[in-house]
mmCIF file of C-alpha atoms in Angstrom:
data_model
loop_
_atom_site.group_PDB
_atom_site.id
_atom_site.type_symbol
_atom_site.label_atom_id
_atom_site.label_comp_id
_atom_site.label_asym_id
_atom_site.label_seq_id
_atom_site.Cartn_x
_atom_site.Cartn_y
_atom_site.Cartn_z
ATOM 1 C CA ASP O 1 0.000 0.000 0.000
ATOM 2 C CA THR O 2 1.187 3.520 -0.775
ATOM 3 C CA ALA O 3 0.056 7.091 -0.219
ATOM 4 C CA THR O 4 1.273 9.971 -2.362
ATOM 5 C CA ALA O 5 1.309 13.729 -1.772
ATOM 6 C CA THR O 6 2.244 16.256 -4.439
ATOM 7 C CA TYR O 7 3.536 19.706 -3.515
ATOM 8 C CA THR O 8 3.774 22.652 -5.884
ATOM 9 C CA ILE O 9 6.800 24.911 -5.415
ATOM 10 C CA GLN O 10 6.752 28.354 -6.956
ATOM 11 C CA ASN O 11 9.914 30.231 -7.918
ATOM 12 C CA LEU O 12 8.971 33.903 -7.749
ATOM 13 C CA GLU O 13 12.480 35.025 -8.673
ATOM 14 C CA THR O 14 12.600 36.853 -12.013
ATOM 15 C CA ASP O 15 16.376 36.633 -12.529
ATOM 16 C CA VAL O 16 17.474 33.090 -11.635
ATOM 17 C CA ALA O 17 16.169 29.532 -11.633
ATOM 18 C CA ALA O 18 15.881 27.455 -8.461
ATOM 19 C CA GLU O 19 17.384 24.011 -7.987
ATOM 20 C CA ILE O 20 15.454 21.872 -5.483
ATOM 21 C CA THR O 21 17.254 18.931 -3.851
ATOM 22 C CA LYS O 22 16.460 16.584 -0.979
ATOM 23 C CA GLU O 23 18.269 17.437 2.245
ATOM 24 C CA SER O 24 16.898 14.652 4.459
ATOM 25 C CA ILE O 25 13.961 12.394 5.248
ATOM 26 C CA THR O 26 13.083 11.388 8.810
ATOM 27 C CA VAL O 27 10.573 8.602 9.489
ATOM 28 C CA SER O 28 9.718 7.792 13.111
ATOM 29 C CA ASN O 29 8.483 4.276 12.255
ATOM 30 C CA SER O 30 10.901 3.180 9.528
ATOM 31 C CA GLU O 31 10.358 -0.486 10.375
ATOM 32 C CA TYR O 32 6.931 -0.262 8.742
ATOM 33 C CA PHE O 33 7.118 2.750 6.431
ATOM 34 C CA LYS O 34 9.450 3.818 3.614
ATOM 35 C CA VAL O 35 9.391 7.385 2.264
ATOM 36 C CA THR O 36 10.740 8.492 -1.105
ATOM 37 C CA THR O 37 10.588 11.751 -3.024
ATOM 38 C CA SER O 38 10.724 12.654 -6.688
ATOM 39 C CA VAL O 39 14.044 14.439 -6.008
ATOM 40 C CA ASP O 40 15.798 11.494 -4.306
ATOM 41 C CA ASN O 41 18.041 10.808 -7.313
ATOM 42 C CA GLY O 42 18.543 14.281 -8.708
ATOM 43 C CA ALA O 43 17.524 17.890 -8.595
ATOM 44 C CA LEU O 44 14.392 19.600 -9.831
ATOM 45 C CA THR O 45 15.187 22.846 -11.608
ATOM 46 C CA ILE O 46 12.404 25.402 -11.605
ATOM 47 C CA ALA O 47 12.757 28.148 -14.186
ATOM 48 C CA ARG O 48 12.499 31.737 -13.045
ATOM 49 C CA ASN O 49 8.963 32.883 -12.345
ATOM 50 C CA ASN O 50 7.652 29.327 -12.768
ATOM 51 C CA THR O 51 6.452 26.340 -10.731
ATOM 52 C CA GLY O 52 7.544 22.741 -10.224
ATOM 53 C CA THR O 53 6.227 19.775 -8.281
ATOM 54 C CA VAL O 54 7.773 17.452 -5.732
ATOM 55 C CA THR O 55 6.058 14.148 -4.971
ATOM 56 C CA VAL O 56 6.394 12.370 -1.616
ATOM 57 C CA THR O 57 5.436 8.687 -1.512
ATOM 58 C CA VAL O 58 4.878 6.735 1.707
ATOM 59 C CA GLU O 59 4.939 2.952 1.353
ATOM 60 C CA LEU O 60 3.876 0.336 3.892
ATOM 61 C CA ILE O 61 6.777 -2.142 3.811
ATOM 62 C CA LYS O 62 5.911 -4.627 6.560
ATOM 63 C CA MET O 63 2.728 -6.543 7.344
ATOM 64 C CA PRO O 64 0.819 -7.410 9.446
ATOM 65 C CA ILE O 65 0.525 -4.055 11.175
ATOM 66 C CA THR O 66 -1.287 -3.323 14.453
ATOM 67 C CA ALA O 67 -3.071 -0.122 15.439
ATOM 68 C CA GLU O 68 -0.085 0.954 17.572
ATOM 69 C CA GLU O 69 2.333 0.429 14.684
ATOM 70 C CA SER O 70 0.167 2.120 12.058
ATOM 71 C CA THR O 71 1.249 5.698 12.725
ATOM 72 C CA THR O 72 4.431 7.527 11.891
ATOM 73 C CA SER O 73 5.820 11.049 11.803
ATOM 74 C CA ILE O 74 7.522 12.060 8.573
ATOM 75 C CA THR O 75 9.757 15.057 7.942
ATOM 76 C CA VAL O 76 11.058 15.861 4.470
ATOM 77 C CA GLU O 77 13.611 18.676 4.193
ATOM 78 C CA LEU O 78 14.385 20.211 0.816
ATOM 79 C CA ASN O 79 17.077 22.666 -0.253
ATOM 80 C CA ALA O 80 16.582 25.443 -2.756
ATOM 81 C CA ALA O 81 19.582 27.039 -4.446
ATOM 82 C CA ALA O 82 19.746 29.773 -7.041
ATOM 83 C CA VAL O 83 21.163 28.703 -10.414
ATOM 84 C CA GLN O 84 21.840 30.695 -13.551
#
């Protein structure tokens, strides 16, 4: 089973593009859940004054799962850097 969330990132800069990369992912219950992002294996470049999307996918990797094990806290940190 998987759940997916898509986030839109807007680059309001008019002079430079933005390069979005993954800084880190923290999962409080990594025994049961795996989290990946669409920028795990490379950067997303967003042109100046444009938008881009980052997808976060949460996958249940171990079964059976009890009610106590079925929750997790997830933190995804992204970096944005200006690029010419």
